[in-house]
Short mmCIF file of C-alpha atoms in Angstrom, two decimals:
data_model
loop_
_atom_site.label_atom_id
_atom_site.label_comp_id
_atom_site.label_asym_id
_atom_site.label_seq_id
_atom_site.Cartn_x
_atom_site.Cartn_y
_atom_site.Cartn_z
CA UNK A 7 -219.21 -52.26 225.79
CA UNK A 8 -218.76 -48.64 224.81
CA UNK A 9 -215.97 -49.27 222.72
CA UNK A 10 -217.92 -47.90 219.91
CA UNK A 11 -219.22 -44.90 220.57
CA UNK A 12 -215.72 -44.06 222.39
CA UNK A 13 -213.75 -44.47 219.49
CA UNK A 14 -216.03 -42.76 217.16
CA UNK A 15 -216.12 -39.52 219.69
CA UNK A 16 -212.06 -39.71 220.01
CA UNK A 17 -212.21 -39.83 216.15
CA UNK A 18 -214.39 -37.46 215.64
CA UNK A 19 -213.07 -35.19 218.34
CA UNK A 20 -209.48 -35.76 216.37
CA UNK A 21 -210.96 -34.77 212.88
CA UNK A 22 -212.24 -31.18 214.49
CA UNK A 23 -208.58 -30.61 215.93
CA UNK A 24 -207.36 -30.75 212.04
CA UNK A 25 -210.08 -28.70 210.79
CA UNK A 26 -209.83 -26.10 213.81
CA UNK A 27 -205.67 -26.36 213.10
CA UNK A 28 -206.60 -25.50 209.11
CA UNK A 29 -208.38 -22.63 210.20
CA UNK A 30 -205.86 -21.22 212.69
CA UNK A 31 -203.34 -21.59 209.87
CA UNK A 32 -205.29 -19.28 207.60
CA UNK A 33 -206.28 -16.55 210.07
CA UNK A 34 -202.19 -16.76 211.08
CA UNK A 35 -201.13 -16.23 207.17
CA UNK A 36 -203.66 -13.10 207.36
CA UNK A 37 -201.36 -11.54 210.19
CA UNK A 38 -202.27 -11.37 214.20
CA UNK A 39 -201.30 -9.52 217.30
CA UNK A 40 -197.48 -8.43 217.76
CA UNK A 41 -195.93 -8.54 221.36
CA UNK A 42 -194.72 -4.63 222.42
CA UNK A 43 -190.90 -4.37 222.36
CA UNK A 44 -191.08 -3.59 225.65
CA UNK A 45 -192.84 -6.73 226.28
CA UNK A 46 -190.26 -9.08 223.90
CA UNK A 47 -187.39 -7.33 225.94
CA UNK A 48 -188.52 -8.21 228.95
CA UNK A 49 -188.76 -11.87 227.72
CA UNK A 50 -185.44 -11.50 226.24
CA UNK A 51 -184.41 -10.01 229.77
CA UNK A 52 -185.89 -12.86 231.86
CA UNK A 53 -184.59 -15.52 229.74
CA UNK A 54 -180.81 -13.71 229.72
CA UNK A 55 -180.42 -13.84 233.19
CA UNK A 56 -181.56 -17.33 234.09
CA UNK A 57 -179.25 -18.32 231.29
CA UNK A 58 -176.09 -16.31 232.83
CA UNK A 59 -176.71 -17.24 236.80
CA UNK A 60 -176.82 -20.96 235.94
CA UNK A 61 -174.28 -20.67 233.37
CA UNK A 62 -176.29 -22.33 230.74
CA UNK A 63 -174.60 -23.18 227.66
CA UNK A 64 -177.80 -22.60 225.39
CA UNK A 65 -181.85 -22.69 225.74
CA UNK A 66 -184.87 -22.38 223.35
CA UNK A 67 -187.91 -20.65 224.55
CA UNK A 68 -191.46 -20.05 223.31
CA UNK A 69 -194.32 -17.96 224.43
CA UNK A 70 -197.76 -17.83 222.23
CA UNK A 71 -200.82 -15.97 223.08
CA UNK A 72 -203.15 -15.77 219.89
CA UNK A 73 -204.21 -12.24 221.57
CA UNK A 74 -201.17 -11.08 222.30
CA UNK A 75 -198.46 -12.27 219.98
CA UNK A 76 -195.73 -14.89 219.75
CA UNK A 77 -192.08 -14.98 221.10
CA UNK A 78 -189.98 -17.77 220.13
CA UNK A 79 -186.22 -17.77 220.23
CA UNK A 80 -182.83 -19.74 220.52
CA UNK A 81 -180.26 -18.52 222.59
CA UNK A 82 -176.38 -19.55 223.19
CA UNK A 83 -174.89 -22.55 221.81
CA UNK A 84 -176.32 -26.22 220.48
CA UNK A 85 -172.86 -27.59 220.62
CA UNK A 86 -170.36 -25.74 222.64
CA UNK A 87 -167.09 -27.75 221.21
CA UNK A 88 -167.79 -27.36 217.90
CA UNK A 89 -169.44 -23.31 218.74
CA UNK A 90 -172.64 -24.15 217.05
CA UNK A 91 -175.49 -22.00 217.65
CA UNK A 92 -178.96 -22.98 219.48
CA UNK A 93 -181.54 -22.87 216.78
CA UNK A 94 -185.29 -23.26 217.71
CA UNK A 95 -185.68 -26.45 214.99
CA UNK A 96 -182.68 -28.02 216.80
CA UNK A 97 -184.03 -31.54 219.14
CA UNK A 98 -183.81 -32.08 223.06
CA UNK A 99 -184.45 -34.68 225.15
CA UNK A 100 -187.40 -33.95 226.83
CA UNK A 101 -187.16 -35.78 230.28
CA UNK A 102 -190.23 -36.47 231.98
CA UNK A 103 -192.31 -34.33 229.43
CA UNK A 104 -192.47 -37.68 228.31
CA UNK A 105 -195.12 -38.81 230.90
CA UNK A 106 -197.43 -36.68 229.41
CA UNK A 107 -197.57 -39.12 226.20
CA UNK A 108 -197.46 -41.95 228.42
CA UNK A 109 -200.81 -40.92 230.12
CA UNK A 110 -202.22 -40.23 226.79
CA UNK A 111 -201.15 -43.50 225.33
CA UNK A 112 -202.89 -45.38 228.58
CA UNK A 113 -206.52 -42.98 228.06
CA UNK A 114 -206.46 -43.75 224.58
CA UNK A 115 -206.48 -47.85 225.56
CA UNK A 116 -208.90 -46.98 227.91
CA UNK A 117 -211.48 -45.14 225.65
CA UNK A 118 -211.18 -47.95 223.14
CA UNK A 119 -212.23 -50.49 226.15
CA UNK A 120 -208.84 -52.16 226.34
CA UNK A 121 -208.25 -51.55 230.13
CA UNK A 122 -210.21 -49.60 232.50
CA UNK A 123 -208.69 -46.86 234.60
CA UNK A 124 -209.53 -48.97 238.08
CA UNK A 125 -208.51 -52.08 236.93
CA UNK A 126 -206.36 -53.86 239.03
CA UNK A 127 -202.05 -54.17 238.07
CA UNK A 128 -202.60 -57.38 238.58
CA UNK A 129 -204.42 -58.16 235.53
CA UNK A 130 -201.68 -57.35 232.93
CA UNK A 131 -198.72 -57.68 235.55
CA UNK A 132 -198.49 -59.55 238.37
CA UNK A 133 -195.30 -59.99 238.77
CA UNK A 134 -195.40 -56.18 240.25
CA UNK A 135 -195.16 -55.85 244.20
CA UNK A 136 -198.37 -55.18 245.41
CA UNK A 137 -200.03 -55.24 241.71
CA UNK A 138 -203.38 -56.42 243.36
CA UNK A 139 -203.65 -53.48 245.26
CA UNK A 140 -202.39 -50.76 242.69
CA UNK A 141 -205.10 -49.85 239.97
CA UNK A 142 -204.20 -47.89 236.51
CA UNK A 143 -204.92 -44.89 238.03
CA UNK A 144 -203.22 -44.43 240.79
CA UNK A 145 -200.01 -45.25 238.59
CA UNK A 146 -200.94 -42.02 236.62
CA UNK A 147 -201.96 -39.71 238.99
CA UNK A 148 -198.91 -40.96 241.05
CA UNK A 149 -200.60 -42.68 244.30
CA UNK A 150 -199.91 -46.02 243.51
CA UNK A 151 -197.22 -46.51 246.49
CA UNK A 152 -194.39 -47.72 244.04
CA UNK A 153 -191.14 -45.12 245.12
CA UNK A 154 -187.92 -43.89 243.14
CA UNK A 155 -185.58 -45.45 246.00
CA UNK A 156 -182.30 -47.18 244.96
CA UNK A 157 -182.39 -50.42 247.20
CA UNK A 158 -179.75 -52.62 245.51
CA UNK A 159 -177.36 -49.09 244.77
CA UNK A 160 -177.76 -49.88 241.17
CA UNK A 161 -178.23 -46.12 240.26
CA UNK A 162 -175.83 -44.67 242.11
CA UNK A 163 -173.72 -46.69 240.14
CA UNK A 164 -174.76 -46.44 237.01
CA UNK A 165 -175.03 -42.18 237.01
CA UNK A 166 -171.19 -42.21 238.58
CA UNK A 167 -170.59 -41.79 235.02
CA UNK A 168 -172.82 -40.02 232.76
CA UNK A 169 -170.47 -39.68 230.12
CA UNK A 170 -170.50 -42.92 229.13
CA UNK A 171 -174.65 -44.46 230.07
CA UNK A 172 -175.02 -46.90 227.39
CA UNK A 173 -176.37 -49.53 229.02
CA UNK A 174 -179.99 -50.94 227.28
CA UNK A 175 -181.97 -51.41 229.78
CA UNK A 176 -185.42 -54.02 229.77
CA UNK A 177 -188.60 -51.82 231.35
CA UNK A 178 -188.53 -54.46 234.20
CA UNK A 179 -184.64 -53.68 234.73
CA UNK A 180 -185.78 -50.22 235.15
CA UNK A 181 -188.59 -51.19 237.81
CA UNK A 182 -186.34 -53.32 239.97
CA UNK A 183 -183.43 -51.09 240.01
CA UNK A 184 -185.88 -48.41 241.33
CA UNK A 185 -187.77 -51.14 243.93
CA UNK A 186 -186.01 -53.94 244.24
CA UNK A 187 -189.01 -55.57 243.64
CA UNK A 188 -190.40 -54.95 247.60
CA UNK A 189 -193.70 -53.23 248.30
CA UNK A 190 -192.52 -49.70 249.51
CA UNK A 191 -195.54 -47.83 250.76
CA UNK A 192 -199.42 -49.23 250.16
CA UNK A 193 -201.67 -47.18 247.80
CA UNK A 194 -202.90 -43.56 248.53
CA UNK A 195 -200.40 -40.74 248.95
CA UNK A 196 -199.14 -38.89 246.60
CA UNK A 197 -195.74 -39.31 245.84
CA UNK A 198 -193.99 -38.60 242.02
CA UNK A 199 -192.97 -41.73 240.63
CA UNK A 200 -190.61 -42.67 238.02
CA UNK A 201 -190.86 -46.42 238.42
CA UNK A 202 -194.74 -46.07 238.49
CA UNK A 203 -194.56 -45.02 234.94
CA UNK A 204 -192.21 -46.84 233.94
CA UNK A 205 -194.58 -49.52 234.61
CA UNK A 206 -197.06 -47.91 232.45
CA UNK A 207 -195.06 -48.42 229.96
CA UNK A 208 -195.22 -52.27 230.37
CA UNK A 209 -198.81 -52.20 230.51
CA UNK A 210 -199.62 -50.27 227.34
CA UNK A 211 -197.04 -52.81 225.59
CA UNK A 212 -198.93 -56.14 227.34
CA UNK A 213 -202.28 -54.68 226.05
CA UNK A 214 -201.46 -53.05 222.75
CA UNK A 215 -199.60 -55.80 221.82
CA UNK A 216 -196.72 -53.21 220.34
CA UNK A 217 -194.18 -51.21 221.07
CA UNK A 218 -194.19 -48.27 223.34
CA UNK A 219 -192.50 -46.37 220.25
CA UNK A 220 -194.70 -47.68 217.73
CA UNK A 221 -197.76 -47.26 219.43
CA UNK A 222 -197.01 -43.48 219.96
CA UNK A 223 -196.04 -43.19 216.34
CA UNK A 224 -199.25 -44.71 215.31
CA UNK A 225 -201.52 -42.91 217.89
CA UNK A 226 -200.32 -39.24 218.67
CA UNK A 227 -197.09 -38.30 216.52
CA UNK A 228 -198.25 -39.03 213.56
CA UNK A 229 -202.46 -37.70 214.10
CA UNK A 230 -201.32 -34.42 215.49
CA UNK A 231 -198.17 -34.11 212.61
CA UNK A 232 -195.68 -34.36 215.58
CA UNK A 233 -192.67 -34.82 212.83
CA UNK A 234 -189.90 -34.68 215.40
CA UNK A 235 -190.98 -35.99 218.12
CA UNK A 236 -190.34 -40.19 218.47
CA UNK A 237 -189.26 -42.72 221.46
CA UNK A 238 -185.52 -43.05 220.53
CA UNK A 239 -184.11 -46.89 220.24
CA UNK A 240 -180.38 -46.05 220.87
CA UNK A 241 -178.10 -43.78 221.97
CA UNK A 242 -178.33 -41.20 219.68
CA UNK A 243 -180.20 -38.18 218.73
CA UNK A 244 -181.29 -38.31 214.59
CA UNK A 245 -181.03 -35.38 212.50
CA UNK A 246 -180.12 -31.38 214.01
CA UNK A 247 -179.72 -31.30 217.95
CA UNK A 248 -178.60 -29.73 220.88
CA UNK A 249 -175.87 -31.49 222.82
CA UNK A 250 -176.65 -31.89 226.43
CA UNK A 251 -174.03 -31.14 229.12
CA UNK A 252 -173.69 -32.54 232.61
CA UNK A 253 -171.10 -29.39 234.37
CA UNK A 254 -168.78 -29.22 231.13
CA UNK A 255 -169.52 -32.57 230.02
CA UNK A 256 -171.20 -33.57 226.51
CA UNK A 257 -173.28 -36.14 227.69
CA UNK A 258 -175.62 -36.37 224.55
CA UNK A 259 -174.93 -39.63 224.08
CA UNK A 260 -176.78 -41.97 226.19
CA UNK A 261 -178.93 -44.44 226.21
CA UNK A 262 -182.24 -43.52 227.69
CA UNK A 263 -184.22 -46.56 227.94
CA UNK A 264 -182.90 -45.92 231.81
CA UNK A 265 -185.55 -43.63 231.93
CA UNK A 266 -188.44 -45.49 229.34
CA UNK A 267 -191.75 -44.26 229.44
CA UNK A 268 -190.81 -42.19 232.77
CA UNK A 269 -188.38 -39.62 230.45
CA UNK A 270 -187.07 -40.95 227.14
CA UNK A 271 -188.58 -39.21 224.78
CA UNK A 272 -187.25 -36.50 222.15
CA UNK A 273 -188.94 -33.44 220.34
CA UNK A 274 -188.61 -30.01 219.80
CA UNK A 275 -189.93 -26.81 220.79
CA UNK A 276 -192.60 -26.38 218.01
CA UNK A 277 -193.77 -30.15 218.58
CA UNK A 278 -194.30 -29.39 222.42
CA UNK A 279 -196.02 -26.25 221.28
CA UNK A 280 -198.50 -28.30 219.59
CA UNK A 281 -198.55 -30.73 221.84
CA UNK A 282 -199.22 -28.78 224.89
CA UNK A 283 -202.48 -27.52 223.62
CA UNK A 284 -203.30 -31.47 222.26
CA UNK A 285 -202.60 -32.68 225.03
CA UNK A 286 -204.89 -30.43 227.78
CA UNK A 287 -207.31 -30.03 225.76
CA UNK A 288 -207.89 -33.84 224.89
CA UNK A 289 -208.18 -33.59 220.97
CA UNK A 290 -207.05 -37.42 220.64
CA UNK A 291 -209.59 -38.79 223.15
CA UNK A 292 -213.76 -38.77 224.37
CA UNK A 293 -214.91 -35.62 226.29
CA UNK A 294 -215.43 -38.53 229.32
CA UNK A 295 -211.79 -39.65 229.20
CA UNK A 296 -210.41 -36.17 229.25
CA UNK A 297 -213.07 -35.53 231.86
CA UNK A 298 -211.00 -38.24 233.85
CA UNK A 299 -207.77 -36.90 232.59
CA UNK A 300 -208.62 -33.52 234.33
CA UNK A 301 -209.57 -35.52 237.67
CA UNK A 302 -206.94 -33.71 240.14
CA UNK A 303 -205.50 -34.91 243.30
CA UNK A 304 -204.55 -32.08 245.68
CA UNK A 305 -200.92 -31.92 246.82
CA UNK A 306 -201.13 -32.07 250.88
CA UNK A 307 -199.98 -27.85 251.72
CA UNK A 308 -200.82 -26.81 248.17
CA UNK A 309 -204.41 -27.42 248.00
CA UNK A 310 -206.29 -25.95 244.94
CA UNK A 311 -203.02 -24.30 243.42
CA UNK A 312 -200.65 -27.26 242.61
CA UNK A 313 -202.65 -30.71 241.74
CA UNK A 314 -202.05 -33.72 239.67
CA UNK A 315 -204.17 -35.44 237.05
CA UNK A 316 -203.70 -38.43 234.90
CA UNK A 317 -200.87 -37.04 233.46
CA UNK A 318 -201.24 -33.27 233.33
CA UNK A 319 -199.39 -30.93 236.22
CA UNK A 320 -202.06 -28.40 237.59
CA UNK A 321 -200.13 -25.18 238.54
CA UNK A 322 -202.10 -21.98 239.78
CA UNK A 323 -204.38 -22.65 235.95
CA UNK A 324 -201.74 -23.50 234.11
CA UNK A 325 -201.65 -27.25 233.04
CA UNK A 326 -198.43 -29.10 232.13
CA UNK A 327 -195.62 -31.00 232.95
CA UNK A 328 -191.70 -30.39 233.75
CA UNK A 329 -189.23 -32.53 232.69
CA UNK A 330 -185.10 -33.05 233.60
CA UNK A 331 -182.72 -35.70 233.41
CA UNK A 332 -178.60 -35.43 233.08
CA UNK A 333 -177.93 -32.64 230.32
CA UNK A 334 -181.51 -31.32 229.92
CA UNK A 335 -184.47 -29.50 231.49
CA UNK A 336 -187.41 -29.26 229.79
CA UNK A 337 -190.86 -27.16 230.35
CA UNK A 338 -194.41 -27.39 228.97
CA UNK A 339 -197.26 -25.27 229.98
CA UNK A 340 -200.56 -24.70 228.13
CA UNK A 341 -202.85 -21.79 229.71
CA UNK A 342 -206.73 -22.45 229.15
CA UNK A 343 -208.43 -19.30 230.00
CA UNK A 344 -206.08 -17.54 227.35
CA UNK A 345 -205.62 -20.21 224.89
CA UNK A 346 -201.36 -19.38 225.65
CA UNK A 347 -198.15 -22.04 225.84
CA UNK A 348 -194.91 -21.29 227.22
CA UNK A 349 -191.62 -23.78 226.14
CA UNK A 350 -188.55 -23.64 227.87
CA UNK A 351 -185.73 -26.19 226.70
CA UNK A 352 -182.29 -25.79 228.32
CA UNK A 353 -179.40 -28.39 227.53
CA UNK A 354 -177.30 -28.38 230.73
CA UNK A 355 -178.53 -30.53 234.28
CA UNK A 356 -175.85 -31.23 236.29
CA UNK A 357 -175.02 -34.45 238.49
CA UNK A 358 -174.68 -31.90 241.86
CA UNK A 359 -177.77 -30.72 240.45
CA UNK A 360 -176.44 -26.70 240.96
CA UNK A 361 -178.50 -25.69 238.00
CA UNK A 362 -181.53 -27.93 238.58
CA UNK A 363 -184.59 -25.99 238.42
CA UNK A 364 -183.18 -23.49 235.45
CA UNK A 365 -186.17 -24.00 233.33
CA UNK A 366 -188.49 -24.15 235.54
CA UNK A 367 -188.06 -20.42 237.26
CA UNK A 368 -187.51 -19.54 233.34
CA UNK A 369 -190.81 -20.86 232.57
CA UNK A 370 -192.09 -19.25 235.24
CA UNK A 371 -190.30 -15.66 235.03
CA UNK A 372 -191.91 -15.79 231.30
CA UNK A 373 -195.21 -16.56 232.63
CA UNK A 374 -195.47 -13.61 234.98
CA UNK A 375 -194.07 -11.05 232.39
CA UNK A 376 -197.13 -11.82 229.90
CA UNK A 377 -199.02 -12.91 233.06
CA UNK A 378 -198.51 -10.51 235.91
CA UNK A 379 -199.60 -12.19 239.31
CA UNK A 380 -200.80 -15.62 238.45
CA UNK A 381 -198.16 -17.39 239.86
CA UNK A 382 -196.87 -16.88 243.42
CA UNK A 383 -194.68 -14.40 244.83
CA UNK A 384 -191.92 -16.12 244.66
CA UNK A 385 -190.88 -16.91 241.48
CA UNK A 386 -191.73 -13.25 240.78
#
């Protein structure tokens, strides 16, 4: 068993993160490097006009390069009935963000000997289609062959009205609305998966022997000081917020354990900012399991510019994940080789999905400003 020397590594590996986080606090209260107004206006500029062409009621946005400078503003409105302004404290549901926890959650079981990464579904449950067949890591890394499909037409009528999504939903609700409990593909491609994560979620409950919420309370929130950043267990959103709009309509008020470990999760922009780092750089586990963590799968035409890993995005160096569901749109990106993070929060995804994609060509547009050339043409 290497459950010892695992744990002690992850702990040890935590207890440098605080001291290294110390540190960075002090040589911040002693001043740093200041973005050029040129440079903050074209941020400002960027963020603007993806704002105005998808009409977006209000966004938060974050860039921070220790060598360059920091950026970090709320724009618009948090609550257009009342005409509340976007502040960058205010909480958003974070959308599939949320998988990046999940992952982390699972490699934290897995350094403390738990599970192993190619054990078999089948071992914690076999009540899954094809569970002898699909290991832990294909469910990361999203190969396992479980699909987002809609067999039984219980999503499409459930999001007819996402004004009023209060169902509470069991995990396994979740995985058989997505599946109807058939074997869709066998094991191998690559192909994103909700309902594959959702299932993760299951499994770090059978083997924790906890809840998903508590568990990530006990294991990353509170470790890395994430205050404001929790699995909700209801509808609504505690404390200062901004409301989340599908078209014109508030749809803040939902219940998201629809979307479980696969998207329910809530934080804020300075939470994701230390997060992002966290969670690339593996500060709550072993140099092996973030070794593993940071064991890519090429996406077939992209190959060596977009890949996925055992819970991190791979995008042309930057490492990451994107996140929207009804009402919000959500992007984190850490950047290695210059130690920089870019947040983008926006709080309106529509059901005709006109705006989807806001925050990601935000996030991008951002990138390339402080960045010129890294990503491709295209979202130039």
């Amino acid at each position: 068993m290497r459950v010892a020397r695992t744990h002690m590594s992850r702990q040890r590996g935590l207890w440098m993160g605080i001291v290294l986080s110390v540190l960075v606090m002090a040589a911040a209260s002693c001043g740093g490097p200041s973005f050029s107004r040129e440079t903050t206006t074209a941020l400002d500029r960027e963020l603007d006009t993806v704002m105005a062409s998808n009409k977006m009621p209000g966004a938060i946005a974050g860039v921070w390069i220790p060598s360059q400078g920091t950026w970090f503003v709320a724009k618009g409105e948090a609550d257009v009935q009342a005409g509340m302004p976007m502040k960058t404290s205010d909480k958003f549901r974070i959308a599939s963000v949320t998988k990046t926890f999940t992952a982390t959650m699972v490699l934290i079981l897995a350094d403390d000997g738990r599970l192993s990464l190619d054990d078999k579904l089948s071992e914690y449950l076999p009540e899954i289609a094809n569970a002898e067949n699909i290991t832990i890591r294909r469910l990361l890394n999203h190969t396992s062959g479980i699909r987002d499909e809609d067999p039984t037409g219980a999503w499409a009528e459930y999001f007819a009205h996402t004004d009023r999504m209060l169902k509470r939903w069991t995990p396994m609700e979740v995985y058989q609305a997505y599946t109807g409990s058939q074997v869709q593909e066998e094991p191998g491609e690559w192909e994103y998966s909700n309902a594959g994560y959702v299932v993760l979620g299951m499994v770090i409950e059978k083997v924790s022997g906890t809840s998903v919420p508590d568990f990530c309370e006990a294991e990353i929130a509170r470790p890395l000081g994430l205050e404001d950043t929790y699995f909700p267990e209801g509808p609504e959103i505690t404390g200062e917020y901004a409301h989340g709009y599908d078209g014109s309509t508030d749809v803040t008020r939902m219940d998201m354990s629809w979307d479980f470990t696969a998207g329910a999760m809530i934080s804020t922009a300075s939470d994701l900012k230390v997060w992002s780092k966290s969670f690339v750089t593996g500060e709550l586990l072993s140099p092996e399991m973030l070794e593993q963590q940071n064991t890519f799968v090429e996406l077939p035409g992209r190959e060596g510019k977009v890949k996925e890993g055992l819970g991190p995005e791979y995008l042309y160096g930057w490492l990451g994940h994107a996140g929207a569901n009804i009402g919000y749109q959500c992007e984190m990106w850490y950047y290695p080789e210059e130690d920089a993070t870019i947040v983008v929060m926006m709080n309106k995804l529509s059901s005709d999905e006109s705006d989807l994609g806001a925050a990601t060509k935000a996030w991008m547009q951002l990138a390339d400003t402080v960045f010129p050339g890294i990503l491709p043409a295209p979202h130039r």
